[in-house]
Coordinates of C-alpha atoms and ligand atoms in Angstrom, one line a residue:
Chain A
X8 CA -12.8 9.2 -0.1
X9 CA -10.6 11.6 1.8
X10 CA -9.9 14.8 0.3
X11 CA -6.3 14.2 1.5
X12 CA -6.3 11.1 -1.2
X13 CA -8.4 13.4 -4.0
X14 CA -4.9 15.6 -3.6
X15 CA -2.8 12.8 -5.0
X16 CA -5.2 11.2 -7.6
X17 CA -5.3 11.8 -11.3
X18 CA -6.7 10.7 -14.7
X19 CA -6.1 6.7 -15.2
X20 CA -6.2 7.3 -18.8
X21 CA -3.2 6.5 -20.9
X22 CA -3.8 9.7 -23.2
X23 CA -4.1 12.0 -20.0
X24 CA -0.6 10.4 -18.3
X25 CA 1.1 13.8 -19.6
X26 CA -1.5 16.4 -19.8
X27 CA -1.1 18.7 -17.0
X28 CA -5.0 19.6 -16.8
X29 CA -5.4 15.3 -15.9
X30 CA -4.9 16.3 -11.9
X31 CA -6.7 17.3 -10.3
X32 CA -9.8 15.6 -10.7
X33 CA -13.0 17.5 -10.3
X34 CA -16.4 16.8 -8.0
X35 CA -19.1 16.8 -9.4
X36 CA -22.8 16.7 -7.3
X37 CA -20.6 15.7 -5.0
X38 CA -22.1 14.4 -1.4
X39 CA -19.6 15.1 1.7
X40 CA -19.5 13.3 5.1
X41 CA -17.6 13.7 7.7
X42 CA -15.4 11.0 10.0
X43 CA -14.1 11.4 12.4
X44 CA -10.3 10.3 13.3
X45 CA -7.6 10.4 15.9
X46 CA -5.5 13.1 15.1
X47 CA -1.5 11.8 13.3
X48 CA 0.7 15.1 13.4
X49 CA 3.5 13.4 11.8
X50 CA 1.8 12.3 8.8
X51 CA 0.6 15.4 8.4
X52 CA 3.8 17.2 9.0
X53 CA 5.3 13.8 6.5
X54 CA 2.4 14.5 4.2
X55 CA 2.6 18.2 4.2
X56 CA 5.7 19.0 1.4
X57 CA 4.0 16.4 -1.1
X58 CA 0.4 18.2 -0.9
X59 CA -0.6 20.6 -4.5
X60 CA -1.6 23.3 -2.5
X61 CA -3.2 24.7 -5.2
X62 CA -5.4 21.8 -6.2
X63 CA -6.2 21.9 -2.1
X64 CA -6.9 25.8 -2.7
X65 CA -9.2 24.6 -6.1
X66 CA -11.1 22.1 -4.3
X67 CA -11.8 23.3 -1.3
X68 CA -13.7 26.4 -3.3
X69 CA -15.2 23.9 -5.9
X70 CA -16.7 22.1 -2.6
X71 CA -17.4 25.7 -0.8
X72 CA -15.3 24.4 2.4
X73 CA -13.6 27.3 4.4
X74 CA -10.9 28.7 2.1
X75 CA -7.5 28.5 3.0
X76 CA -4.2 30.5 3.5
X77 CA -2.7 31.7 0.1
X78 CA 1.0 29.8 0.9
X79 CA 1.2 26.0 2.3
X80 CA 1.6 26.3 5.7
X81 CA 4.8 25.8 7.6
X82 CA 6.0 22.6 9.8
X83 CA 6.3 24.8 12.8
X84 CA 3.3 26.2 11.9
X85 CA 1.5 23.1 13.2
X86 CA 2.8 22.8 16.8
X87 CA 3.3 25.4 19.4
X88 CA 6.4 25.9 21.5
X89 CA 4.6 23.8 24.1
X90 CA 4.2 20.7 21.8
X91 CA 0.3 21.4 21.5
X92 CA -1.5 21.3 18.0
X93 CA -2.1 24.9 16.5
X94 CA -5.7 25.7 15.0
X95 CA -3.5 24.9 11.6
X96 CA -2.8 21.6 12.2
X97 CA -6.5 20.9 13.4
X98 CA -7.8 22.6 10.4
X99 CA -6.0 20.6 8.4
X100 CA -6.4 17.5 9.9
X101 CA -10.3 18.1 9.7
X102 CA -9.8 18.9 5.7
X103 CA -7.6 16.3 5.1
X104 CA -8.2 13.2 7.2
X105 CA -11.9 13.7 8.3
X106 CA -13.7 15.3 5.2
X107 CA -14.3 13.1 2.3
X108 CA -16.2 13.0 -0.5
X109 CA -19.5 10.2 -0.1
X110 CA -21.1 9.9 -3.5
X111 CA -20.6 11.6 -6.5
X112 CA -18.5 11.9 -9.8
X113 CA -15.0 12.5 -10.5
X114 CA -14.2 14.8 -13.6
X115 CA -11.0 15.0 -15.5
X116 CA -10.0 18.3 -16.8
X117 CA -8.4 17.0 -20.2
X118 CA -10.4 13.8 -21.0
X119 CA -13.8 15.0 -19.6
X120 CA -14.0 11.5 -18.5
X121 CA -16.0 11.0 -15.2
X122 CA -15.6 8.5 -12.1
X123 CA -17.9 7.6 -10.1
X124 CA -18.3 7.2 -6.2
X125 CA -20.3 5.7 -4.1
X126 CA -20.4 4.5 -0.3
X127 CA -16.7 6.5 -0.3
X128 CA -15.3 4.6 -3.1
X129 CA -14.2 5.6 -6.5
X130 CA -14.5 3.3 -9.6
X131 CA -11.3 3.6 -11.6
X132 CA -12.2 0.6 -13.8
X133 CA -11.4 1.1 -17.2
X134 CA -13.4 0.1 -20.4
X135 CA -10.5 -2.2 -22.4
X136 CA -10.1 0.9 -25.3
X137 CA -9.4 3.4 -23.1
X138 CA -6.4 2.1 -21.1
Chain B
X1 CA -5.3 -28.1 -4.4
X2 CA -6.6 -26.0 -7.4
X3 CA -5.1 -22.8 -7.8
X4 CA -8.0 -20.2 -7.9
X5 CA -6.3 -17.7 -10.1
X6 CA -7.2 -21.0 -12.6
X7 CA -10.3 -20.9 -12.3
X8 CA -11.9 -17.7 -12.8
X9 CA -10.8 -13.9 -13.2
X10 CA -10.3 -12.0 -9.5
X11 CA -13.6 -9.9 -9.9
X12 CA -15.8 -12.8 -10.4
X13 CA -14.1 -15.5 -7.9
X14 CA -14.0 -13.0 -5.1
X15 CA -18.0 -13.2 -5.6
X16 CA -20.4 -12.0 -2.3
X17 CA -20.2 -15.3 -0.7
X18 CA -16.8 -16.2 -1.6
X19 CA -15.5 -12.7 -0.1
X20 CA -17.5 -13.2 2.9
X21 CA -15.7 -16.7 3.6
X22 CA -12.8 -15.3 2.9
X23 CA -12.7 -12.5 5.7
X24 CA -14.5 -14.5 8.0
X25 CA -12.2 -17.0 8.1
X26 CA -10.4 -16.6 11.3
X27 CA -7.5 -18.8 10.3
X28 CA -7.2 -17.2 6.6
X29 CA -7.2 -13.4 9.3
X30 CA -4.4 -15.0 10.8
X31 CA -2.0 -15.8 7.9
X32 CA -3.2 -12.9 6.1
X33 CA -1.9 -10.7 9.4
X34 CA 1.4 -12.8 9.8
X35 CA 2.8 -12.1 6.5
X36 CA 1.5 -8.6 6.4
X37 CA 3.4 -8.3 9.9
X38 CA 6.5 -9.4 7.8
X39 CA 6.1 -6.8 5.2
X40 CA 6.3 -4.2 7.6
X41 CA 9.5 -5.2 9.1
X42 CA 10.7 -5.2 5.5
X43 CA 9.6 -2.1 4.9
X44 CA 11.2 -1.0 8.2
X45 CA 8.9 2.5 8.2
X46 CA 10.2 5.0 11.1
X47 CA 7.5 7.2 10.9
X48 CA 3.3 7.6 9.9
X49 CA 3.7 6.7 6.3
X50 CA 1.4 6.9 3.7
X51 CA 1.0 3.3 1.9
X52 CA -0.2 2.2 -1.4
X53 CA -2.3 -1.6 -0.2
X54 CA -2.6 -3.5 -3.8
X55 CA -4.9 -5.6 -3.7
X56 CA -6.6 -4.9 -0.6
X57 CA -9.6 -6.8 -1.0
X58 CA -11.5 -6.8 3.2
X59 CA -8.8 -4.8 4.5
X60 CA -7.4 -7.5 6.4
X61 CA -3.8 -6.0 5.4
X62 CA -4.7 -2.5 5.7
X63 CA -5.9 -2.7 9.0
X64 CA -2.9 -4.2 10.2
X65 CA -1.4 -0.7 9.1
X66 CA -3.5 1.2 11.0
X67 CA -2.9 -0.5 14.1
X68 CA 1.0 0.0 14.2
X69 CA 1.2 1.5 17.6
X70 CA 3.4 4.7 17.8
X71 CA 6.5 3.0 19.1
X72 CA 6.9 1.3 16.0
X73 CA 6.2 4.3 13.5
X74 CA 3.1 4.0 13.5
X75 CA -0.3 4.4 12.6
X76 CA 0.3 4.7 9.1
X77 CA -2.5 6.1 6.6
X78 CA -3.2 3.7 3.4
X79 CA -4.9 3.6 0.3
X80 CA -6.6 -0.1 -1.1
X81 CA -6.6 -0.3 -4.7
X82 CA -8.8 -3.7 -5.5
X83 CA -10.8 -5.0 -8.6
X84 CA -13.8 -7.2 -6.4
X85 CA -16.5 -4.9 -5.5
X86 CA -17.6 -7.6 -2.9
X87 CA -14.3 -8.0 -1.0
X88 CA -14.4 -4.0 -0.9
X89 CA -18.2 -4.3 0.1
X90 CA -16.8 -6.3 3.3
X91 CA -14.2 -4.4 4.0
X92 CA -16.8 -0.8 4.1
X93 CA -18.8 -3.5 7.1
X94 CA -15.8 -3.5 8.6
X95 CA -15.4 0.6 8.9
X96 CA -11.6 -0.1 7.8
X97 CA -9.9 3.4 8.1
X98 CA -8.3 3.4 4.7
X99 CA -9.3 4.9 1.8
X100 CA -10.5 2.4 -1.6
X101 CA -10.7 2.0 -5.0
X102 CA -12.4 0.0 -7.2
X103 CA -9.3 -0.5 -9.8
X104 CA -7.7 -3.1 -11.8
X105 CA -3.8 -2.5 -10.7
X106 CA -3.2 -4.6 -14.2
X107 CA -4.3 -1.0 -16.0
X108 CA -2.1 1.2 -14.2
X109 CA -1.6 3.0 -10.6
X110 CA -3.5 6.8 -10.9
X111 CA -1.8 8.6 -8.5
X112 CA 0.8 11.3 -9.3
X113 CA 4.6 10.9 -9.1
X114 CA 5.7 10.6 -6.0
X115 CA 3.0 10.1 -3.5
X116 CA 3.3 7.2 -1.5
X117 CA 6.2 6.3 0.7
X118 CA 5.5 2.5 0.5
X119 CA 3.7 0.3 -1.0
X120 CA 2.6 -3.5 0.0
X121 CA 1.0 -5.9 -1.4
X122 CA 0.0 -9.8 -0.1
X123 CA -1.4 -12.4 -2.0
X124 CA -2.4 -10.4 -5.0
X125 CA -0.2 -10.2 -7.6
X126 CA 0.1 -13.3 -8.9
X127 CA -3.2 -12.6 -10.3
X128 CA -1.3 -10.5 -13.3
X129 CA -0.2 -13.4 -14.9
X130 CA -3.4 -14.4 -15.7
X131 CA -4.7 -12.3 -18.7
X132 CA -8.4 -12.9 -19.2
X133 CA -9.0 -11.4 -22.5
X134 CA -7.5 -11.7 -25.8
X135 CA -6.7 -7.9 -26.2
X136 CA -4.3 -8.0 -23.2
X137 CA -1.3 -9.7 -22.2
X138 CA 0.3 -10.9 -18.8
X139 CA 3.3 -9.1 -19.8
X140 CA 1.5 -6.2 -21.2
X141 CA -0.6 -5.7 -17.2
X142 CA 3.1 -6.3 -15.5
X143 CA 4.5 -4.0 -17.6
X144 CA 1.3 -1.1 -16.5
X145 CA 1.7 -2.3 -13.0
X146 CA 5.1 -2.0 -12.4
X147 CA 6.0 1.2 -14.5
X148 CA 2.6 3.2 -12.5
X149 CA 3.4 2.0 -9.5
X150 CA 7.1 2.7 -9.8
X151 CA 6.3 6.2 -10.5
X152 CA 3.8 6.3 -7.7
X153 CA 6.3 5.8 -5.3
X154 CA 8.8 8.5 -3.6
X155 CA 12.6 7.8 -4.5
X156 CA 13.9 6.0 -1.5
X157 CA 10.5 4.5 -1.2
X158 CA 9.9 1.0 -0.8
X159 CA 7.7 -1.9 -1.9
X160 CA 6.6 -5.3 -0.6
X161 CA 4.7 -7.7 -2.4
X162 CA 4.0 -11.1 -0.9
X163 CA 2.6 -13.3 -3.9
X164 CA 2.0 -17.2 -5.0
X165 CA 3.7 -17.5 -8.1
X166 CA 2.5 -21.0 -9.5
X167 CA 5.9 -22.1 -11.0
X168 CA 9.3 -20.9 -11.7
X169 CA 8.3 -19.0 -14.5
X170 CA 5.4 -16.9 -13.0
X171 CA 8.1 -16.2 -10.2
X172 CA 10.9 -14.8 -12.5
X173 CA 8.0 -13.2 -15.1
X174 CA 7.5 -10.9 -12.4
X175 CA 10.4 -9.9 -10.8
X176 CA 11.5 -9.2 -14.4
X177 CA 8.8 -7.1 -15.0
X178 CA 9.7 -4.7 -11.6
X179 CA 13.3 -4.4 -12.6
X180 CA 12.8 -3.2 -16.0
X181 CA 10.3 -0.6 -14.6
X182 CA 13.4 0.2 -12.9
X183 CA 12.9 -0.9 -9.5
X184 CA 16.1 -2.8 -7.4
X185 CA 14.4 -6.1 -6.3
X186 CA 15.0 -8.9 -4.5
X187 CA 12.9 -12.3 -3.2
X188 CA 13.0 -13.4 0.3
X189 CA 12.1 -17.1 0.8
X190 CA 10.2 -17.8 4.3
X191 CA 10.0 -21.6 5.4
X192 CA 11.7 -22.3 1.9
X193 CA 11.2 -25.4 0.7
X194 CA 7.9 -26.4 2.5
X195 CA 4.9 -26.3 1.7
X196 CA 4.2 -23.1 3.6
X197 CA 7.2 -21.1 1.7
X198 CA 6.0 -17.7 1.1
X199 CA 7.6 -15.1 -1.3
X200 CA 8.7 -12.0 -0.8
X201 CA 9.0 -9.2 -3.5
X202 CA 11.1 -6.4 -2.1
X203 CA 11.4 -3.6 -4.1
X204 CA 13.2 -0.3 -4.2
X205 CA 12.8 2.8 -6.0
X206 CA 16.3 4.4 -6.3
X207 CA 18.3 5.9 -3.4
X208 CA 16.9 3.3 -1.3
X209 CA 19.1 0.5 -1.5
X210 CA 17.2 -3.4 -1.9
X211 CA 20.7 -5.5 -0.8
X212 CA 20.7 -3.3 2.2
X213 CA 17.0 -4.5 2.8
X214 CA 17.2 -7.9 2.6
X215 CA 21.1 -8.7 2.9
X216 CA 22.2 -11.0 6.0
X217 CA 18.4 -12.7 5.4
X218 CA 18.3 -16.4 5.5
X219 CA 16.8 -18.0 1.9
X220 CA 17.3 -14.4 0.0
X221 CA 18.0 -13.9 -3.8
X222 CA 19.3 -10.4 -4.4
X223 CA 18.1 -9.4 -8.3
X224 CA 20.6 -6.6 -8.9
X225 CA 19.5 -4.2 -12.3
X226 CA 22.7 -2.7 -12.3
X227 CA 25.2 -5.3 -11.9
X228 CA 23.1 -8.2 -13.5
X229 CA 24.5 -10.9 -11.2
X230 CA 22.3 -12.4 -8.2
X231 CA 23.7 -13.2 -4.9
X232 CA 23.1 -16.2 -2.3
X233 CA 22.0 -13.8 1.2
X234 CA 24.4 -15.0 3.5
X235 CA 22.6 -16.3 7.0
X236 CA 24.0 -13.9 9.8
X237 CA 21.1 -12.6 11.7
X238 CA 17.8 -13.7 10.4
X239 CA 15.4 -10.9 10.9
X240 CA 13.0 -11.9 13.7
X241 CA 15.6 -14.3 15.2
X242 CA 16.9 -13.7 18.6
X243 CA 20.0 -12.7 17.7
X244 CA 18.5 -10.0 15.1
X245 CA 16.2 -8.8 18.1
X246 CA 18.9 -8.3 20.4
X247 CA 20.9 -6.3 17.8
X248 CA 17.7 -4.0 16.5
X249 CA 17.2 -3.4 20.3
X250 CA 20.8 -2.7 21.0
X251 CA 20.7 -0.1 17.9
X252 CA 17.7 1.1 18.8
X253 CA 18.9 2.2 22.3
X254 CA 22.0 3.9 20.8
X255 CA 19.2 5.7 18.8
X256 CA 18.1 7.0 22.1
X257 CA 14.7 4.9 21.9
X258 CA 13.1 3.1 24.6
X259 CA 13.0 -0.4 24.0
X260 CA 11.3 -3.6 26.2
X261 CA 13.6 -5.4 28.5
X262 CA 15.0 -8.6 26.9
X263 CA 13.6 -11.5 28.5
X264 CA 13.2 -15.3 27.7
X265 CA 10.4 -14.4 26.2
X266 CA 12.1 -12.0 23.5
X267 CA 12.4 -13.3 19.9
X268 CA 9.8 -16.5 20.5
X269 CA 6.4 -16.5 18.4
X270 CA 3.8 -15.2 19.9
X271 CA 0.1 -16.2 19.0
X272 CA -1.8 -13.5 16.8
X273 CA -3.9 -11.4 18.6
X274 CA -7.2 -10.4 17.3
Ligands
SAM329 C1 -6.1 -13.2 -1.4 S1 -6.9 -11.6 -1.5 C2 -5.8 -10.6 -0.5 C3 -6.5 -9.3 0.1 C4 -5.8 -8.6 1.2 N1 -4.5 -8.1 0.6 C5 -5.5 -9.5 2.4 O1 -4.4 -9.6 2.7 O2 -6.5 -10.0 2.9 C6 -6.4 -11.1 -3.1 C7 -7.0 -9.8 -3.6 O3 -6.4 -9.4 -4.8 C8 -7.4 -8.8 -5.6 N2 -6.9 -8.7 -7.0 C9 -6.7 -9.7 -7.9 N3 -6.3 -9.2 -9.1 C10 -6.4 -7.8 -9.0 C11 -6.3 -6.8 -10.0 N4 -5.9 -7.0 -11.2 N5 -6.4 -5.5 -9.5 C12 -6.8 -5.2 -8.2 N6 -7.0 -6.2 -7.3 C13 -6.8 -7.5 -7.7 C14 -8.6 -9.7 -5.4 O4 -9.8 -9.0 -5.8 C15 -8.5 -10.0 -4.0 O5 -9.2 -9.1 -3.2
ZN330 ZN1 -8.5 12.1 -18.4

């Protein structure tokens, strides 16, 4: 699972709908791989003023990935005046679209509930009480 | 012809060998890729969007969202949601570029408010009005569907769900549920009244305005929340007509796009490409 999609998931849990500490979820043992993909600067300049840059700042520590720049960066930060990618954009496209998490769990911060992922995918199935 | 949602829940028909048939199945590709192909030009995305697939199963629709060339607004980036490990085991042999989850859409959509700028969905959610167990109710797994996947959706955004409904009920249970989650809906009827007809959910999350989607569209039944009266789509240019070509290419030029020259060619069917 891409760490771009790990930025937008949260707690399926009806209980953990309104608690704040239900996103983001949490790696745990967690197994990265790396794919790699052509490079979409508009969906990452789309993408951009929807990302929790502090859940991207959390996780990329809790993964001990590069850290990154204190304040979301800029659209023109991505391209220079000649229309090339900046180092930003690629550094974000690397984190975002080609980093992802292989195996492992995924912990909720109010439930303590954890899912599990394997082969890339995440099981959100629910058990029939907890829904 | 039995319908399979009759017969067993999703997770268990779409066993191994059945999910294997299924996206082997160069002629089941093919429709699956047509009315996928149709969602899109509902959708009418300008730019790399980031998509919510329901029911993904192989990937056979999400793929088709990968491929949109540039020129179109394309490639967009998706995310399958699907309850059959197996169909999701065939779609990881495939090396499809979205990202999965193993999820059953009937408890809920776990993404925070606001992410996605679309959503589509084909030949999946008729499934909901089947409950398996006693502690749940068709309604009841609408109801989740609709209200998380409403909320997962950016106002303006837009959602297409191609589905089977068995009978007038099963159509109108649903499109009741996604207008009380608050979405403006509408059907679209292709091929009506064949044995081909396919349905067309077309949702709209506020701002974004459903009549202006699917008005002028042969066959479509405009469900307006607010008003509480449905309109009869008048026929003026059928989307994928000629005569709708011609004008999306005209507009498109004033837009300062380039567009292919019209030829005798433009407008007819062309085979699916694989
Ligand atoms: C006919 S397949 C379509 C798959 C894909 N959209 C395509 O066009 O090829 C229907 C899919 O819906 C999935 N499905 C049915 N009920 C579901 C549910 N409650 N939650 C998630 N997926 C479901 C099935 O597992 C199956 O993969
Ligand atoms: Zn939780």
């Amino acid at each position: 699972m891409k760490l771009l999609t790990l930025n937008f998931l949260t707690c399926a849990i009806k209980t953990c709908k309104s608690n704040p500490a239900s996103f983001p979820l949490h790696p745990k043992d967690a197994e990265l791989e790396q794919i790699e993909i052509d490079m979409n600067p508009i969906f990452i300049r789309n993408i951009l003023p929807r990302l929790d840059w502090v859940a991207l700042k959390t996780l990329s520590s809790e993964l001990g990935l590069a850290s990154l720049p204190e304040d979301v960066p800029t659209e023109e930060e991505l391209m220079g005046e000649d229309g090339e990618a900046t180092q930003t954009l690629k550094d974000l496209h690397v984190l975002l679209m080609e980093t992802g998490i292989a195996s492992g769990r995924l912990c909720c911060g109010a439930c303590g509930h954890e899912y599990a992922v394997k082969e890339g995918i995440a099981n959100f199935l629910l058990p029939s009480h907890l829904v | 012809m039995s319908r399979p949602e009759d017969i067993l829940p999703p997770d268990l028909f779409y066993n191994d060998v059945e999910s294997r048939k299924y996206t082997t199945s160069s002629r089941i590709k093919g429709i699956q890729a047509d009315m996928t192909n149709r969602a899109l030009e509902l959708l009418d995305l300008e730019e790399p969007s980031f998509i919510l697939d329901i029911g993904c199963g192989s990937g056979l629709s999400g793929e088709i969202l990968t491929d949109v060339p540039e020129d179109e607004g394309g490639p967009h980036t998706w995310v399958g949601m699907d309850i059959s490990s197996s169909m999701l085991a065939q779609a990881l042999e495939r090396d499809v570029e979205g990202d999965m989850l193993l999820a059953d859409i009937g408890q809920g959509i776990p993404f925070r408010a606001g992410t996605f700028d679309a959503a589509i969905s084909i030949s999946a959610i008729q499934w909901l009005c089947n409950a398996e167990t006693a502690d749940v109710s068709p309604e009841g797994r609408l109801k989740r569907f609709f209200d998380g996947l409403y909320a997962s959706l950016k106002r303006g955004g837009k959602a297409v769900c191609q589905f089977y409904p068995k009978n007038p009920q099963q159509r109108s249970m649903i499109s009741n549920a996604a207008i009380k989650a608050g979405f403006g809906a509408g059907i679209l009827e292709d091929d009506p009244e064949t044995k081909n007809v396919k349905y067309y959910l077309v949702l709209s999350v506020g701002g974004g305005d459903v009549t202006g989607a699917v008005n002028g569209m042969e066959g479509v039944d405009v469900y307006d929340a607010r008003r509480k009266e449905r309109k009869r789509g008048k026929e003026v240019n059928k989307k994928g007509s000629k005569n709708w070509i011609l004008k999306k290419k005209a507009q498109m030029e004033a837009k300062g796009k380039v567009v292919k020259q019209n030829s005798k060619y433009t407008g007819r069917r062309r085979r699916t490409a694989f």
